[in-house]
JSON list of C-alpha atoms in Angstrom, two decimals:
[
{"chain": "R", "resi": 1, "resn": "GLN", "atom": "CA", "xyz": [106.73, 63.14, 141.45]},
{"chain": "R", "resi": 2, "resn": "ALA", "atom": "CA", "xyz": [107.53, 63.24, 137.75]},
{"chain": "R", "resi": 3, "resn": "GLN", "atom": "CA", "xyz": [105.72, 60.67, 135.68]},
{"chain": "R", "resi": 4, "resn": "LEU", "atom": "CA", "xyz": [105.53, 59.68, 132.03]},
{"chain": "R", "resi": 5, "resn": "VAL", "atom": "CA", "xyz": [102.64, 57.48, 130.91]},
{"chain": "R", "resi": 6, "resn": "GLU", "atom": "CA", "xyz": [102.53, 55.91, 127.46]},
{"chain": "R", "resi": 7, "resn": "SER", "atom": "CA", "xyz": [99.38, 54.77, 125.72]},
{"chain": "R", "resi": 8, "resn": "GLY", "atom": "CA", "xyz": [98.16, 53.80, 122.29]},
{"chain": "R", "resi": 9, "resn": "GLY", "atom": "CA", "xyz": [99.89, 50.48, 121.81]},
{"chain": "R", "resi": 10, "resn": "GLY", "atom": "CA", "xyz": [98.13, 47.41, 120.55]},
{"chain": "R", "resi": 11, "resn": "LEU", "atom": "CA", "xyz": [97.91, 44.78, 117.86]},
{"chain": "R", "resi": 12, "resn": "VAL", "atom": "CA", "xyz": [97.92, 45.88, 114.23]},
{"chain": "R", "resi": 13, "resn": "GLN", "atom": "CA", "xyz": [98.45, 44.20, 110.89]},
{"chain": "R", "resi": 14, "resn": "ALA", "atom": "CA", "xyz": [101.50, 44.92, 108.79]},
{"chain": "R", "resi": 15, "resn": "GLY", "atom": "CA", "xyz": [100.99, 48.09, 106.80]},
{"chain": "R", "resi": 16, "resn": "GLY", "atom": "CA", "xyz": [98.74, 49.57, 109.46]},
{"chain": "R", "resi": 17, "resn": "SER", "atom": "CA", "xyz": [99.17, 52.58, 111.72]},
{"chain": "R", "resi": 18, "resn": "LEU", "atom": "CA", "xyz": [99.20, 53.42, 115.40]},
{"chain": "R", "resi": 19, "resn": "ARG", "atom": "CA", "xyz": [99.70, 56.63, 117.32]},
{"chain": "R", "resi": 20, "resn": "LEU", "atom": "CA", "xyz": [101.45, 56.42, 120.65]},
{"chain": "R", "resi": 21, "resn": "SER", "atom": "CA", "xyz": [101.03, 59.11, 123.27]},
{"chain": "R", "resi": 22, "resn": "CYS", "atom": "CA", "xyz": [103.23, 59.99, 126.21]},
{"chain": "R", "resi": 23, "resn": "ALA", "atom": "CA", "xyz": [101.60, 62.16, 128.84]},
{"chain": "R", "resi": 24, "resn": "ALA", "atom": "CA", "xyz": [103.85, 63.91, 131.34]},
{"chain": "R", "resi": 25, "resn": "SER", "atom": "CA", "xyz": [102.73, 64.91, 134.79]},
{"chain": "R", "resi": 26, "resn": "GLY", "atom": "CA", "xyz": [104.17, 66.09, 138.06]},
{"chain": "R", "resi": 27, "resn": "ARG", "atom": "CA", "xyz": [106.75, 68.29, 136.42]},
{"chain": "R", "resi": 28, "resn": "THR", "atom": "CA", "xyz": [106.90, 70.71, 133.53]},
{"chain": "R", "resi": 29, "resn": "PHE", "atom": "CA", "xyz": [108.48, 68.79, 130.70]},
{"chain": "R", "resi": 30, "resn": "SER", "atom": "CA", "xyz": [108.11, 71.63, 128.24]},
{"chain": "R", "resi": 31, "resn": "THR", "atom": "CA", "xyz": [111.84, 72.40, 128.45]},
{"chain": "R", "resi": 32, "resn": "TYR", "atom": "CA", "xyz": [112.97, 68.78, 128.20]},
{"chain": "R", "resi": 33, "resn": "ASN", "atom": "CA", "xyz": [114.02, 66.96, 125.07]},
{"chain": "R", "resi": 34, "resn": "MET", "atom": "CA", "xyz": [111.85, 63.90, 124.58]},
{"chain": "R", "resi": 35, "resn": "GLY", "atom": "CA", "xyz": [112.62, 60.56, 123.02]},
{"chain": "R", "resi": 36, "resn": "TRP", "atom": "CA", "xyz": [110.97, 57.32, 122.03]},
{"chain": "R", "resi": 37, "resn": "PHE", "atom": "CA", "xyz": [112.81, 54.04, 122.42]},
{"chain": "R", "resi": 38, "resn": "ARG", "atom": "CA", "xyz": [111.78, 50.45, 121.92]},
{"chain": "R", "resi": 39, "resn": "GLN", "atom": "CA", "xyz": [112.83, 47.05, 123.12]},
{"chain": "R", "resi": 40, "resn": "ALA", "atom": "CA", "xyz": [111.99, 43.86, 121.32]},
{"chain": "R", "resi": 41, "resn": "LEU", "atom": "CA", "xyz": [112.02, 40.50, 123.04]},
{"chain": "R", "resi": 42, "resn": "GLY", "atom": "CA", "xyz": [115.58, 39.36, 123.60]},
{"chain": "R", "resi": 43, "resn": "LYS", "atom": "CA", "xyz": [117.09, 42.56, 122.24]},
{"chain": "R", "resi": 44, "resn": "GLU", "atom": "CA", "xyz": [118.55, 45.68, 123.73]},
{"chain": "R", "resi": 45, "resn": "ARG", "atom": "CA", "xyz": [116.63, 48.89, 124.00]},
{"chain": "R", "resi": 46, "resn": "GLU", "atom": "CA", "xyz": [117.08, 50.98, 120.87]},
{"chain": "R", "resi": 47, "resn": "PHE", "atom": "CA", "xyz": [116.52, 54.55, 119.86]},
{"chain": "R", "resi": 48, "resn": "VAL", "atom": "CA", "xyz": [113.49, 55.33, 117.70]},
{"chain": "R", "resi": 49, "resn": "ALA", "atom": "CA", "xyz": [112.96, 59.11, 117.60]},
{"chain": "R", "resi": 50, "resn": "LEU", "atom": "CA", "xyz": [113.55, 62.30, 119.53]},
{"chain": "R", "resi": 51, "resn": "ILE", "atom": "CA", "xyz": [112.31, 65.85, 119.54]},
{"chain": "R", "resi": 52, "resn": "SER", "atom": "CA", "xyz": [113.87, 68.96, 121.00]},
{"chain": "R", "resi": 53, "resn": "TRP", "atom": "CA", "xyz": [112.16, 70.89, 123.75]},
{"chain": "R", "resi": 54, "resn": "THR", "atom": "CA", "xyz": [111.17, 73.59, 121.25]},
{"chain": "R", "resi": 55, "resn": "GLY", "atom": "CA", "xyz": [109.88, 71.03, 118.78]},
{"chain": "R", "resi": 56, "resn": "SER", "atom": "CA", "xyz": [112.06, 72.55, 116.09]},
{"chain": "R", "resi": 57, "resn": "SER", "atom": "CA", "xyz": [114.43, 69.59, 115.81]},
{"chain": "R", "resi": 58, "resn": "THR", "atom": "CA", "xyz": [113.69, 65.92, 115.32]},
{"chain": "R", "resi": 59, "resn": "ASP", "atom": "CA", "xyz": [115.76, 62.83, 114.64]},
{"chain": "R", "resi": 60, "resn": "TYR", "atom": "CA", "xyz": [114.89, 59.29, 113.71]},
{"chain": "R", "resi": 61, "resn": "ALA", "atom": "CA", "xyz": [116.47, 55.89, 113.57]},
{"chain": "R", "resi": 62, "resn": "ASP", "atom": "CA", "xyz": [117.15, 54.84, 109.98]},
{"chain": "R", "resi": 63, "resn": "SER", "atom": "CA", "xyz": [114.81, 51.90, 110.41]},
{"chain": "R", "resi": 64, "resn": "VAL", "atom": "CA", "xyz": [111.79, 54.16, 110.98]},
{"chain": "R", "resi": 65, "resn": "LYS", "atom": "CA", "xyz": [112.69, 57.23, 108.93]},
{"chain": "R", "resi": 66, "resn": "GLY", "atom": "CA", "xyz": [109.88, 58.14, 106.55]},
{"chain": "R", "resi": 67, "resn": "ARG", "atom": "CA", "xyz": [107.37, 55.97, 108.41]},
{"chain": "R", "resi": 68, "resn": "PHE", "atom": "CA", "xyz": [107.30, 57.40, 111.95]},
{"chain": "R", "resi": 69, "resn": "THR", "atom": "CA", "xyz": [106.73, 60.99, 113.03]},
{"chain": "R", "resi": 70, "resn": "ILE", "atom": "CA", "xyz": [107.40, 62.42, 116.48]},
{"chain": "R", "resi": 71, "resn": "SER", "atom": "CA", "xyz": [105.61, 65.54, 117.67]},
{"chain": "R", "resi": 72, "resn": "ARG", "atom": "CA", "xyz": [104.75, 67.30, 120.89]},
{"chain": "R", "resi": 73, "resn": "ASP", "atom": "CA", "xyz": [101.94, 69.41, 122.27]},
{"chain": "R", "resi": 74, "resn": "ILE", "atom": "CA", "xyz": [103.50, 71.61, 124.92]},
{"chain": "R", "resi": 75, "resn": "ALA", "atom": "CA", "xyz": [100.15, 72.86, 126.20]},
{"chain": "R", "resi": 76, "resn": "LYS", "atom": "CA", "xyz": [99.06, 69.26, 126.84]},
{"chain": "R", "resi": 77, "resn": "ASN", "atom": "CA", "xyz": [102.50, 68.16, 128.08]},
{"chain": "R", "resi": 78, "resn": "THR", "atom": "CA", "xyz": [102.23, 65.26, 125.65]},
{"chain": "R", "resi": 79, "resn": "VAL", "atom": "CA", "xyz": [104.53, 63.73, 123.07]},
{"chain": "R", "resi": 80, "resn": "TYR", "atom": "CA", "xyz": [103.26, 61.60, 120.20]},
{"chain": "R", "resi": 81, "resn": "LEU", "atom": "CA", "xyz": [104.71, 58.99, 117.90]},
{"chain": "R", "resi": 82, "resn": "GLN", "atom": "CA", "xyz": [102.72, 58.46, 114.73]},
{"chain": "R", "resi": 83, "resn": "MET", "atom": "CA", "xyz": [103.67, 55.11, 113.25]},
{"chain": "R", "resi": 84, "resn": "ASN", "atom": "CA", "xyz": [102.66, 54.32, 109.68]},
{"chain": "R", "resi": 85, "resn": "SER", "atom": "CA", "xyz": [103.45, 51.41, 107.35]},
{"chain": "R", "resi": 86, "resn": "LEU", "atom": "CA", "xyz": [104.16, 49.22, 110.34]},
{"chain": "R", "resi": 87, "resn": "LYS", "atom": "CA", "xyz": [106.25, 46.11, 109.87]},
{"chain": "R", "resi": 88, "resn": "PRO", "atom": "CA", "xyz": [106.50, 42.95, 111.97]},
{"chain": "R", "resi": 89, "resn": "GLU", "atom": "CA", "xyz": [110.01, 44.04, 112.97]},
{"chain": "R", "resi": 90, "resn": "ASP", "atom": "CA", "xyz": [108.48, 47.09, 114.68]},
{"chain": "R", "resi": 91, "resn": "THR", "atom": "CA", "xyz": [107.03, 44.75, 117.30]},
{"chain": "R", "resi": 92, "resn": "ALA", "atom": "CA", "xyz": [108.37, 45.84, 120.68]},
{"chain": "R", "resi": 93, "resn": "ILE", "atom": "CA", "xyz": [107.61, 47.62, 123.90]},
{"chain": "R", "resi": 94, "resn": "TYR", "atom": "CA", "xyz": [107.82, 51.34, 123.24]},
{"chain": "R", "resi": 95, "resn": "TYR", "atom": "CA", "xyz": [109.04, 53.73, 125.91]},
{"chain": "R", "resi": 96, "resn": "CYS", "atom": "CA", "xyz": [109.07, 57.48, 126.06]},
{"chain": "R", "resi": 97, "resn": "ALA", "atom": "CA", "xyz": [111.75, 59.31, 127.98]},
{"chain": "R", "resi": 98, "resn": "ALA", "atom": "CA", "xyz": [112.74, 62.83, 128.96]},
{"chain": "R", "resi": 99, "resn": "ALA", "atom": "CA", "xyz": [116.22, 64.31, 128.94]},
{"chain": "R", "resi": 100, "resn": "VAL", "atom": "CA", "xyz": [116.89, 67.38, 131.05]},
{"chain": "R", "resi": 101, "resn": "GLN", "atom": "CA", "xyz": [120.24, 68.33, 129.55]},
{"chain": "R", "resi": 102, "resn": "PHE", "atom": "CA", "xyz": [120.91, 66.45, 126.35]},
{"chain": "R", "resi": 103, "resn": "TYR", "atom": "CA", "xyz": [119.51, 66.15, 122.84]},
{"chain": "R", "resi": 104, "resn": "THR", "atom": "CA", "xyz": [120.73, 62.64, 122.20]},
{"chain": "R", "resi": 105, "resn": "GLU", "atom": "CA", "xyz": [119.99, 59.12, 120.96]},
{"chain": "R", "resi": 106, "resn": "ASN", "atom": "CA", "xyz": [121.80, 57.68, 123.96]},
{"chain": "R", "resi": 107, "resn": "PRO", "atom": "CA", "xyz": [119.24, 56.23, 126.40]},
{"chain": "R", "resi": 108, "resn": "ASN", "atom": "CA", "xyz": [121.71, 56.58, 129.27]},
{"chain": "R", "resi": 109, "resn": "LYS", "atom": "CA", "xyz": [121.37, 60.37, 129.05]},
{"chain": "R", "resi": 110, "resn": "TYR", "atom": "CA", "xyz": [117.63, 60.33, 129.74]},
{"chain": "R", "resi": 111, "resn": "ASP", "atom": "CA", "xyz": [116.39, 61.16, 133.21]},
{"chain": "R", "resi": 112, "resn": "TYR", "atom": "CA", "xyz": [112.77, 60.02, 133.23]},
{"chain": "R", "resi": 113, "resn": "TRP", "atom": "CA", "xyz": [111.12, 56.97, 131.67]},
{"chain": "R", "resi": 114, "resn": "GLY", "atom": "CA", "xyz": [107.61, 55.71, 131.22]},
{"chain": "R", "resi": 115, "resn": "GLN", "atom": "CA", "xyz": [106.51, 52.16, 131.87]},
{"chain": "R", "resi": 116, "resn": "GLY", "atom": "CA", "xyz": [106.14, 51.32, 128.19]},
{"chain": "R", "resi": 117, "resn": "THR", "atom": "CA", "xyz": [103.34, 50.35, 125.84]},
{"chain": "R", "resi": 118, "resn": "ARG", "atom": "CA", "xyz": [103.36, 47.17, 123.78]},
{"chain": "R", "resi": 119, "resn": "VAL", "atom": "CA", "xyz": [103.10, 47.26, 120.00]},
{"chain": "R", "resi": 120, "resn": "THR", "atom": "CA", "xyz": [102.57, 44.03, 118.09]},
{"chain": "R", "resi": 121, "resn": "VAL", "atom": "CA", "xyz": [102.57, 43.97, 114.31]},
{"chain": "R", "resi": 122, "resn": "SER", "atom": "CA", "xyz": [101.28, 40.80, 112.70]},
{"chain": "R", "resi": 123, "resn": "SER", "atom": "CA", "xyz": [102.34, 39.68, 109.25]}
]
């Protein structure tokens, strides 16, 4: 059974950094495009970043561009989200997801989802 497991969330002060990890198991995700999304309390899930299955293409939401970096280690079947210069508005549950067919910001096109990891940024 395919599974994505996020880790690395926690509480950090504004201006700090965190690195989220998303470990894939049960299926070879090396040919899947991978994305990070987040959902703040009372808000809809929103796109954060994505990376192509080759790792050669990345895209970011405007709100995180220049502060967050997505990467992947195919050998470890793991995707990372390095988050720097964190702001209180980055507080949310962060989810990783895998898309079999599409390279897209649309969460509806993703086939597999993790359970999420909570990030809290204090001011």
